[in-house]
CSV table of C-alpha atoms and ligand atoms in Angstrom, one decimal:
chain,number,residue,atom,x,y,z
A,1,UNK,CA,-52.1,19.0,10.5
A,2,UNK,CA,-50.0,16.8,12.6
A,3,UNK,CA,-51.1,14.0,10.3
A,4,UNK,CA,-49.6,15.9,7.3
A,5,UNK,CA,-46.5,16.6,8.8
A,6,UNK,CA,-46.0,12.8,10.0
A,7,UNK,CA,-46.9,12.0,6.2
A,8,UNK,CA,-44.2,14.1,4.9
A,9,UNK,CA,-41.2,13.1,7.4
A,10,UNK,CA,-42.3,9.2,6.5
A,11,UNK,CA,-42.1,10.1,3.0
A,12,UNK,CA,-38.8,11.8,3.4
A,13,UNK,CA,-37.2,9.2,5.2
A,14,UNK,CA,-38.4,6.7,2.7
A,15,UNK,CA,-36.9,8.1,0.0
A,16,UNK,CA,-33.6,8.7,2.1
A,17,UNK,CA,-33.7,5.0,2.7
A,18,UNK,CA,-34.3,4.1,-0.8
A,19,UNK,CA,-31.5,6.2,-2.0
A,20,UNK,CA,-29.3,4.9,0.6
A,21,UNK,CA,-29.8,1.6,-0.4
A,22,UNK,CA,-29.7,2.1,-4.1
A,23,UNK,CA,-26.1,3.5,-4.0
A,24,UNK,CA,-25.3,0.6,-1.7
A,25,UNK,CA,-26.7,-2.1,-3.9
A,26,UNK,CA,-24.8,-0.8,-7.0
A,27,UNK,CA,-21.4,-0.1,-5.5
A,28,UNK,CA,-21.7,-3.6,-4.2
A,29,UNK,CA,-22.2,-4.7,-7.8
A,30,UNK,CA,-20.0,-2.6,-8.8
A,31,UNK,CA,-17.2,-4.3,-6.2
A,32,UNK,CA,-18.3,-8.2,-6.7
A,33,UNK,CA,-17.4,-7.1,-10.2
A,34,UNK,CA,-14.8,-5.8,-10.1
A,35,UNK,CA,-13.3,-8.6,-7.4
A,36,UNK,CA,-14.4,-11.8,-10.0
A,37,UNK,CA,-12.5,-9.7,-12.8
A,38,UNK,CA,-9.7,-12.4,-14.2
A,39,UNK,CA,-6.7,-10.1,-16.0
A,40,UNK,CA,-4.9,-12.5,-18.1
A,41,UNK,CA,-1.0,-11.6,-18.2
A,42,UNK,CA,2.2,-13.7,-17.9
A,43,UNK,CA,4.6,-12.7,-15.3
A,44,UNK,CA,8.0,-11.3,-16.4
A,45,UNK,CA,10.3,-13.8,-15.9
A,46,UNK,CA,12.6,-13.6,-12.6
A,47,UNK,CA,15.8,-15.7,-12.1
A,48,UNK,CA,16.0,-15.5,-8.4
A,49,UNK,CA,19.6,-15.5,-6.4
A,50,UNK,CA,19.6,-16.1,-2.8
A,51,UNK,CA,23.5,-15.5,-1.7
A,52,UNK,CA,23.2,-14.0,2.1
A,53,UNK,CA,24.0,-10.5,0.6
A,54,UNK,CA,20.7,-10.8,-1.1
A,55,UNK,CA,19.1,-12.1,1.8
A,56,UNK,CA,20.3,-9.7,4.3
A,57,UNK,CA,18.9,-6.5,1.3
A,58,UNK,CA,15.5,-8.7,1.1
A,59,UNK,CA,15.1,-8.7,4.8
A,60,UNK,CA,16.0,-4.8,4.7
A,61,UNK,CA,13.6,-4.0,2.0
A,62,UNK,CA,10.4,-6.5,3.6
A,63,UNK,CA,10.7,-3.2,6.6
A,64,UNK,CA,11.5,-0.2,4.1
A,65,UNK,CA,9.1,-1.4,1.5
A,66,UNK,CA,6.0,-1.7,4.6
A,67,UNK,CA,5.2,-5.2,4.0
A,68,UNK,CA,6.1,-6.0,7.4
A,69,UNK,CA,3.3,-3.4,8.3
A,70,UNK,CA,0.5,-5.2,6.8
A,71,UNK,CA,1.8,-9.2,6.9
A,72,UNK,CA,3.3,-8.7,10.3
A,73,UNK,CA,7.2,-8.3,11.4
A,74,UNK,CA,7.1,-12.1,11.2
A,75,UNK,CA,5.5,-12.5,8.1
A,76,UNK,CA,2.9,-14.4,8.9
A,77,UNK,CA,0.0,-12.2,8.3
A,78,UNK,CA,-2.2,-9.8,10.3
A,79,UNK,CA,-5.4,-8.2,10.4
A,80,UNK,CA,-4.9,-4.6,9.5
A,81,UNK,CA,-8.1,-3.3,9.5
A,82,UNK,CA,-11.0,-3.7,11.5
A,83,UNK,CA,-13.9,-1.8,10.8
A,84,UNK,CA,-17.5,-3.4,10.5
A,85,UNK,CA,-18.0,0.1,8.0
A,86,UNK,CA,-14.9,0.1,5.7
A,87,UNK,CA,-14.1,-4.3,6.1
A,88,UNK,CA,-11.9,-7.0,7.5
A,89,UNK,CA,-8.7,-7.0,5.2
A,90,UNK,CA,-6.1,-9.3,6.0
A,91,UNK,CA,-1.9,-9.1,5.3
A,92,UNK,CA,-1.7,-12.7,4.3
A,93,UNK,CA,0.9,-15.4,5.7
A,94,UNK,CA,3.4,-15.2,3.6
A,95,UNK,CA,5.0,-18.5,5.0
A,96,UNK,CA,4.5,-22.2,4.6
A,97,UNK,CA,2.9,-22.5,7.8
A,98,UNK,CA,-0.5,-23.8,8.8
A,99,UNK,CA,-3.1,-20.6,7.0
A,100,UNK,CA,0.1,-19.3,4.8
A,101,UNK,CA,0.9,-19.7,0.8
A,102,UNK,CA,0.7,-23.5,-0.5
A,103,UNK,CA,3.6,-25.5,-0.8
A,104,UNK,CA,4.1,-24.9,-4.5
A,105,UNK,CA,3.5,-21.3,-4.9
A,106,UNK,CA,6.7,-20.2,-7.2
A,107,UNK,CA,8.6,-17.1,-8.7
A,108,UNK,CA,6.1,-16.8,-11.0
A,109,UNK,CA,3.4,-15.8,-8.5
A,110,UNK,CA,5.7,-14.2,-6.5
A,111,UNK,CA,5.8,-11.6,-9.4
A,112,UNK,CA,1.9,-11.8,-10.3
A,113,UNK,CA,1.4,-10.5,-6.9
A,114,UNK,CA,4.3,-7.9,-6.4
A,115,UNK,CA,4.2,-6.8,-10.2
A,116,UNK,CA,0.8,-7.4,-11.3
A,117,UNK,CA,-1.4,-7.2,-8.2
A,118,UNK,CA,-3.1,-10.5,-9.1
A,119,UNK,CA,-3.4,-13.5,-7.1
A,120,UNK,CA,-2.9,-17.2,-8.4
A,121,UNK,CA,-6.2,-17.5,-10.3
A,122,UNK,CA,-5.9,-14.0,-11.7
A,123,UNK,CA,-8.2,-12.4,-10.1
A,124,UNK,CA,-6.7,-8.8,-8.4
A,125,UNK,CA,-5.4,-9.0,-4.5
A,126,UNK,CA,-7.2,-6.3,-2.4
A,127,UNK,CA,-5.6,-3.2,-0.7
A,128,UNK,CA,-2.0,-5.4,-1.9
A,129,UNK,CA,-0.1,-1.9,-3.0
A,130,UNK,CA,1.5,-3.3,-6.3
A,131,UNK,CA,0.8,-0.2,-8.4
A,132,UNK,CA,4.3,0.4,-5.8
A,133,UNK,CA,5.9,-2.2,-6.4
A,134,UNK,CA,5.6,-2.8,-9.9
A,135,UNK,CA,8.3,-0.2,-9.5
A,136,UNK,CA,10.9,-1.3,-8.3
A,137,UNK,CA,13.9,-2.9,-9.8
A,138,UNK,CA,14.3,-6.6,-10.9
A,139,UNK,CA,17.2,-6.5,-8.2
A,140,UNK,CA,15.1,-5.7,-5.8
A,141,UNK,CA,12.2,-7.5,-6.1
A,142,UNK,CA,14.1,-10.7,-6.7
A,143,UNK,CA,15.6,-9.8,-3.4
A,144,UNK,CA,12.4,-9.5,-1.6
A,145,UNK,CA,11.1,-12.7,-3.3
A,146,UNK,CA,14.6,-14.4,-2.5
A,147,UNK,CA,14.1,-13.6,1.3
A,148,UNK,CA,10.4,-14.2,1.7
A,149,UNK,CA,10.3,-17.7,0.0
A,150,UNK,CA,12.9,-18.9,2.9
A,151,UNK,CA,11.2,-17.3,5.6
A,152,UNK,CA,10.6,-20.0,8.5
A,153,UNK,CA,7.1,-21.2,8.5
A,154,UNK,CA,4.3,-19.7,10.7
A,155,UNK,CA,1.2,-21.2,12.0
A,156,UNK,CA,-1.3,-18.4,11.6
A,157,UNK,CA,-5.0,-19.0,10.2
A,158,UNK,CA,-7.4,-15.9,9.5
A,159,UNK,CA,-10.8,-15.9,8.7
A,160,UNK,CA,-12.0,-14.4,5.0
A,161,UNK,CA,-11.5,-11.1,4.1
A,162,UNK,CA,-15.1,-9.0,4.7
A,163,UNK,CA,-15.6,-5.6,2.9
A,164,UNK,CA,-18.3,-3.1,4.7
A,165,UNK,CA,-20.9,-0.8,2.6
A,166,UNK,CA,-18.5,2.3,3.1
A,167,UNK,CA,-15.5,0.6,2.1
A,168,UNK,CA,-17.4,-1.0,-1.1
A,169,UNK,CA,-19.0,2.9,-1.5
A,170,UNK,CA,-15.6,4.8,-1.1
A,171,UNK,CA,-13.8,2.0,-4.1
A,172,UNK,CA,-17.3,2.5,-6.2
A,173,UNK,CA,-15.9,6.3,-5.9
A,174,UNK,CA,-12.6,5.7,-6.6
A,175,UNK,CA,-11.6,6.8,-2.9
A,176,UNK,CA,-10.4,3.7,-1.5
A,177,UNK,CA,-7.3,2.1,-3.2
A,178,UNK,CA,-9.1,-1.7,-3.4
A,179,UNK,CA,-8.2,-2.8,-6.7
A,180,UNK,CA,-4.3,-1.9,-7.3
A,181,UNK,CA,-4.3,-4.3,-10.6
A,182,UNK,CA,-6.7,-1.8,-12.3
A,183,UNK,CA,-4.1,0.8,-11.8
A,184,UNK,CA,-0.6,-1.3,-13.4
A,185,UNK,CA,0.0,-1.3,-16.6
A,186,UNK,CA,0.8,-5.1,-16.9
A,187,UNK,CA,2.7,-4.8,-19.7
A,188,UNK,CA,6.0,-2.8,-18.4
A,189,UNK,CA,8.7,-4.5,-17.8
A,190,UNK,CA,11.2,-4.0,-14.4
A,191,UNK,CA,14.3,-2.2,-15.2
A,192,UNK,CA,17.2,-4.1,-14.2
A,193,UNK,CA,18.9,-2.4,-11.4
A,194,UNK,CA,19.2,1.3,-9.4
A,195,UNK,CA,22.5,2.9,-8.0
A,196,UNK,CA,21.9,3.5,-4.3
A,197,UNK,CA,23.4,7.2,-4.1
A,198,UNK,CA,22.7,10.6,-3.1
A,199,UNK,CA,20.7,11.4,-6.4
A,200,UNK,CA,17.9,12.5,-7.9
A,201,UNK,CA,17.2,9.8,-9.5
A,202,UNK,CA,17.7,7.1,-6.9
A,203,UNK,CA,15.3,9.6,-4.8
A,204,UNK,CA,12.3,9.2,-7.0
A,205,UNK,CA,12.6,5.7,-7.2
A,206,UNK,CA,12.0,6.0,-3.2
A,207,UNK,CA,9.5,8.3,-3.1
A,208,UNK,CA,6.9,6.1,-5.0
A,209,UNK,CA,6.5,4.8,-1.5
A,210,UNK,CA,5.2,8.1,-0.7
A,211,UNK,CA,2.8,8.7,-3.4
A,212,UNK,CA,0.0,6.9,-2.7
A,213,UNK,CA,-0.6,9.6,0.2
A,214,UNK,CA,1.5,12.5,-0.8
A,215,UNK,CA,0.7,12.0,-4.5
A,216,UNK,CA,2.7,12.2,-7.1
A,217,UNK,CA,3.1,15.7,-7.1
A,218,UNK,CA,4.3,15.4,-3.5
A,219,UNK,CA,1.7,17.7,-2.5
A,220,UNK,CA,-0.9,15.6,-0.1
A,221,UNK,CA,-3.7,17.1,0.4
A,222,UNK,CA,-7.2,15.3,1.2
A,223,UNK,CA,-7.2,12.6,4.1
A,224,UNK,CA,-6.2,9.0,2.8
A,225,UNK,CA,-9.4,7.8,5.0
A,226,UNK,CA,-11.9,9.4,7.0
A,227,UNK,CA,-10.9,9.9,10.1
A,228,UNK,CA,-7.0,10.8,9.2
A,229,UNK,CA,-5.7,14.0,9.1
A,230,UNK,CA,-5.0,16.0,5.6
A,231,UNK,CA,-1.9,14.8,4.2
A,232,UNK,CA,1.0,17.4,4.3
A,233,UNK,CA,2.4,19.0,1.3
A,234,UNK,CA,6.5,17.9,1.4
A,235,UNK,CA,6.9,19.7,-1.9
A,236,UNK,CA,8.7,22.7,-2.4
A,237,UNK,CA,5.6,24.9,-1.2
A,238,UNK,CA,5.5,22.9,2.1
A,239,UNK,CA,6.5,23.4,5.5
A,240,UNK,CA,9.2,20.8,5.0
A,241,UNK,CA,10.7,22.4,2.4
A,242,UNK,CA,12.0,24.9,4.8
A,243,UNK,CA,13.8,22.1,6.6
A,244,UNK,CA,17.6,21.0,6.6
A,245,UNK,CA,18.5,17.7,5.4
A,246,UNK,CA,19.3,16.9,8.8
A,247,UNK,CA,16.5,18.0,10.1
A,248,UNK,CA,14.6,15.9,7.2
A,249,UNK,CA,16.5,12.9,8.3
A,250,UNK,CA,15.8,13.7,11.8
A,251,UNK,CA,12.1,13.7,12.0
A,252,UNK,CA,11.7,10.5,9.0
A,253,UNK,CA,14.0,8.6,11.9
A,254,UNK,CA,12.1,9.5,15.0
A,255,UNK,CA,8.1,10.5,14.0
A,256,UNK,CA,9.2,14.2,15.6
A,257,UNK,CA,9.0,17.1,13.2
A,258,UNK,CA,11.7,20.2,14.0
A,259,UNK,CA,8.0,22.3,14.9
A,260,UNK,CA,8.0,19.9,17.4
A,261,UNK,CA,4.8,17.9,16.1
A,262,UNK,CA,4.9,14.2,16.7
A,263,UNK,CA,3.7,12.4,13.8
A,264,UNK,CA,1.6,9.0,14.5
A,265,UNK,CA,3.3,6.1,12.9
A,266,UNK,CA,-0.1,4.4,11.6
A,267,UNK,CA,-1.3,8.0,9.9
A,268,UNK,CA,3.1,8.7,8.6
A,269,UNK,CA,4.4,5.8,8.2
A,270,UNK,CA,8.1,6.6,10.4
A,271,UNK,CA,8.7,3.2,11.4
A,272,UNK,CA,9.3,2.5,7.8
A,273,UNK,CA,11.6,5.4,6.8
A,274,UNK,CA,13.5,5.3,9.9
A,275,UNK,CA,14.9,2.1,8.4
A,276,UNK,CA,16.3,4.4,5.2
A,277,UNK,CA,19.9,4.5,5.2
A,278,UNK,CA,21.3,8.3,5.4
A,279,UNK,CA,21.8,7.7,1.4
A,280,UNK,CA,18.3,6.7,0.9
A,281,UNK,CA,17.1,9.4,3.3
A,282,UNK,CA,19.1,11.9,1.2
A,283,UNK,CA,18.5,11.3,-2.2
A,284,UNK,CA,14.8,11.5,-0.8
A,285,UNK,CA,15.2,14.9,0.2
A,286,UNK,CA,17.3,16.0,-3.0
A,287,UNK,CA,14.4,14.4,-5.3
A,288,UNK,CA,11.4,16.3,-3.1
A,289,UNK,CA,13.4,19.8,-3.2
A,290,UNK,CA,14.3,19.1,-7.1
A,291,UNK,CA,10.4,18.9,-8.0
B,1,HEC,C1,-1.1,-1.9,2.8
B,1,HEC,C2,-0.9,-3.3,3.2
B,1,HEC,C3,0.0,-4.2,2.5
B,1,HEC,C4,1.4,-4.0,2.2
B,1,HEC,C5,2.2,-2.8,2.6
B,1,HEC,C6,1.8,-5.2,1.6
B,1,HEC,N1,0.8,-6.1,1.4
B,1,HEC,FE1,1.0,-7.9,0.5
B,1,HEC,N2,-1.0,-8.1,0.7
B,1,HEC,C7,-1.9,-7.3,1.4
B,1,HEC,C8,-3.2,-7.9,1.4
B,1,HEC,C9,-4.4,-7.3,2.1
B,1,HEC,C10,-3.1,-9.1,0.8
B,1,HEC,C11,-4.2,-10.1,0.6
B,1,HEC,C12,-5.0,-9.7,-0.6
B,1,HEC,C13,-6.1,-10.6,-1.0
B,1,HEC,O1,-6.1,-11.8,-0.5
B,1,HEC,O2,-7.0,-10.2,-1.7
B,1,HEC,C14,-1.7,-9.2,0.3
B,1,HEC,C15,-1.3,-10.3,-0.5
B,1,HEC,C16,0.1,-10.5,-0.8
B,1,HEC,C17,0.5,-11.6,-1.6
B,1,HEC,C18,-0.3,-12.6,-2.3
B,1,HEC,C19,-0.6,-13.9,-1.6
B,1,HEC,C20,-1.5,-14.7,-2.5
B,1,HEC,O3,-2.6,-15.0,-2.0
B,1,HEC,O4,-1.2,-14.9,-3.7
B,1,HEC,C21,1.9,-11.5,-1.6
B,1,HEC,C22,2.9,-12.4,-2.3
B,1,HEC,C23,2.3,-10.3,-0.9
B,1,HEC,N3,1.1,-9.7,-0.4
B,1,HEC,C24,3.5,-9.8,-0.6
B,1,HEC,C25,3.9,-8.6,-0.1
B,1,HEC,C26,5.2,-8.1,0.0
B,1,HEC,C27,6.5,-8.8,-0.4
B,1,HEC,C28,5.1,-6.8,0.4
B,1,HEC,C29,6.2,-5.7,0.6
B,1,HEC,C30,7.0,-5.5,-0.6
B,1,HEC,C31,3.7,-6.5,0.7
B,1,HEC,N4,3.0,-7.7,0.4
B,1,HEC,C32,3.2,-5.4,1.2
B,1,HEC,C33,-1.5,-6.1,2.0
B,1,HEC,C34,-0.3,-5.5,1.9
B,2,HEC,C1,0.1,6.2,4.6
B,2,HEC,C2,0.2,7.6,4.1
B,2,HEC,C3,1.6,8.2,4.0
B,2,HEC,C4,2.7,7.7,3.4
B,2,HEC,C5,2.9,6.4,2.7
B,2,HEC,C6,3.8,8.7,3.6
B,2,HEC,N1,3.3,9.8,4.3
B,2,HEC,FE1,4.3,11.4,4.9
B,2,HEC,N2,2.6,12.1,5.9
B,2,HEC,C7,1.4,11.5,5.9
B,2,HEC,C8,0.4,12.3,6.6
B,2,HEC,C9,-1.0,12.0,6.8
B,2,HEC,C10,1.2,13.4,7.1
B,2,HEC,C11,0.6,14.5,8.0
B,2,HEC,C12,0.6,14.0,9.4
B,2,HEC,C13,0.0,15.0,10.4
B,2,HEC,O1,-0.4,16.1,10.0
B,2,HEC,O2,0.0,14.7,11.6
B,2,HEC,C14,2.5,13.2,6.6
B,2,HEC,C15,3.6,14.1,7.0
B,2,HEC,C16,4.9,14.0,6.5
B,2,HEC,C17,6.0,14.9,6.8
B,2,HEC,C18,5.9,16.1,7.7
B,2,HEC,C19,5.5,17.3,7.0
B,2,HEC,C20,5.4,18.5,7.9
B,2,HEC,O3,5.4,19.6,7.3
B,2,HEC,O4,5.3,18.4,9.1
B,2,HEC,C21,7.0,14.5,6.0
B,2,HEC,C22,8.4,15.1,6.0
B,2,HEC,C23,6.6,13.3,5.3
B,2,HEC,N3,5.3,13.0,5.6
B,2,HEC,C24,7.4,12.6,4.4
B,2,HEC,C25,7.1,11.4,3.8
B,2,HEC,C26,8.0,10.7,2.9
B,2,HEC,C27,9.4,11.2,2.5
B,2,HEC,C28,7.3,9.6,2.5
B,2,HEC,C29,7.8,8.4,1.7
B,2,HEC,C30,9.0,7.8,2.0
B,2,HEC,C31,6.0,9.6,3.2
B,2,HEC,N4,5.9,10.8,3.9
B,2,HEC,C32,5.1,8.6,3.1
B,2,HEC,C33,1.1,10.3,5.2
B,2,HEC,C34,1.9,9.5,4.6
């Protein structure tokens, strides 16, 4: 009898261990593929100014854009996540220095990363969140790019990115964002330029920064990652909704709703929006109680 039993948990946990590995094995196919994918496209051309007015809105949009969140406040790269499970992904140096971009890397791949998601080789960047910013405006990106290519160099070397079996399974489920050039339709081109005012308009060119955990919709719902909390609904059917613009303004400056709730930077990103100028903040709010 006991021999039986034994028999059948061996068996069980033989087959849970074949599944197991089965799914692993072909969502790491899946990813290697996916990774050594070349996307052939030539980069919309950019003329780049660099006047300090265009500096100083580079240098504002590098915080309110998040890059500074993932390459560092200096630029010159960080390791965002750590996690033997999900993987070892790394905010490249964006500088000249020692471990940052080679000496010749111009406008043109400037825009195959912001625009297109794609490094030099064409291959796509990982976690890089282009399907943003192949929003914006030609202004603005040439801003950014304007700003970034001058930044003083930084001596920063990082080891390879890793990617763990649940990371590889979650992008193998189309749960974890790893691929943004599969999302960009590489063929659009920028629009030119967008008038920074209390309007709608202006307000959902801002709040693509917020889709990619409040969704498009503005609605959240399931957590971007395990481990983080559900993502709140800021649409009209949400507890925001009820909120002044003040008190919208308020708690996207200081992480602190008007319930009182204290929202953690790394799960809502505050440190970025509290850099939002009131016009920004308010165009936001108009857009999100439009919808
Ligand atoms: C969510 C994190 C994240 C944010 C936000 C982010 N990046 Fe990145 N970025 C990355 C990662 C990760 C890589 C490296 C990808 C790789 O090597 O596969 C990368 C790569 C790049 C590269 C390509 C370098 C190369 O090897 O060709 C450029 C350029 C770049 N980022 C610029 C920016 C700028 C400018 C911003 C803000 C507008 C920004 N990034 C925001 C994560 C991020
Ligand atoms: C990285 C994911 C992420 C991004 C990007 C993001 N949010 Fe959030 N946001 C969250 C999560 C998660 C919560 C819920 C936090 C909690 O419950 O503690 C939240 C909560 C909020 C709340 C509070 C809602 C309430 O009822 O308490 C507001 C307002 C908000 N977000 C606005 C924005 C706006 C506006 C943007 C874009 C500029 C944005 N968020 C971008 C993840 C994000």
């Amino acid at each position: 009898m006991l021999k039986r039993i034994f028999k059948i948990i061996g068996i069980t946990i033989g087959v849970v261990v074949v599944i197991a590995i089965g799914i692993y094995v072909k969502a790491y196919l899946n990813t290697e593929n996916r990774r050594n994918k070349i996307f052939e496209v030539s980069p919309q051309q950019l003329t780049i100014h660099a006047d300090s007015a265009i500096l100083e809105h580079g240098k504002r949009l590098v915080t309110t854009k998040g890059c500074n969140d993932c390459h560092g406040t200096d630029m010159g790269g960080k390791v965002f996540i750590d996690d033997p499970a999900i993987g070892l992904l790394i905010g490249t140096n964006l500088t000249k220095g020692k471990g940052g971009l080679p000496p010749d890397y111009n406008i043109n791949d400037w825009v195959r990363a912001l625009k297109h998601g794609l490094r030099r080789d064409g291959k796509p960047l990982l976690f890089m969140p282009s399907q943003e910013y192949t929003f914006l405006t030609e202004q603005d990106m040439g801003a950014i790019i304007a700003y970034c290519a001058q930044l003083p160099n930084v001596d920063r070397e990082f080891p390879q990115h890793k990617l763990g079996p649940v990371g590889r399974i979650l992008t193998d489920l189309d749960k974890f964002p790893l691929f943004p050039a599969e999302k960009i339709d590489h063929s659009r081109m920028l629009a030119k330029e967008i008038k920074p005012e209390v309007s709608i308009e202006f307000g959902k060119y801002l709040s693509v920064a917020c889709e990619g955990c409040h969704k498009k919709t503005m609605k959240g719902g399931e957590a971007v990652a395990p481990g983080f909390p559900i993502v709140a609904d800021i649409s009209p059917t949400g507890n925001a909704a009820r909120w002044t613009t003040d008190q919208f303004i308020q708690t996207l400056r200081t992480g602190i709703t008007p319930e009182n709730k204290h929202l953690k930077p790394q799960e809502m990103p505050w440190t970025m929006t509290k850099a939002y100028t009131d016009v920004e903040l308010k165009a936001l709010h108009l857009y999100l109680k439009s919808l």
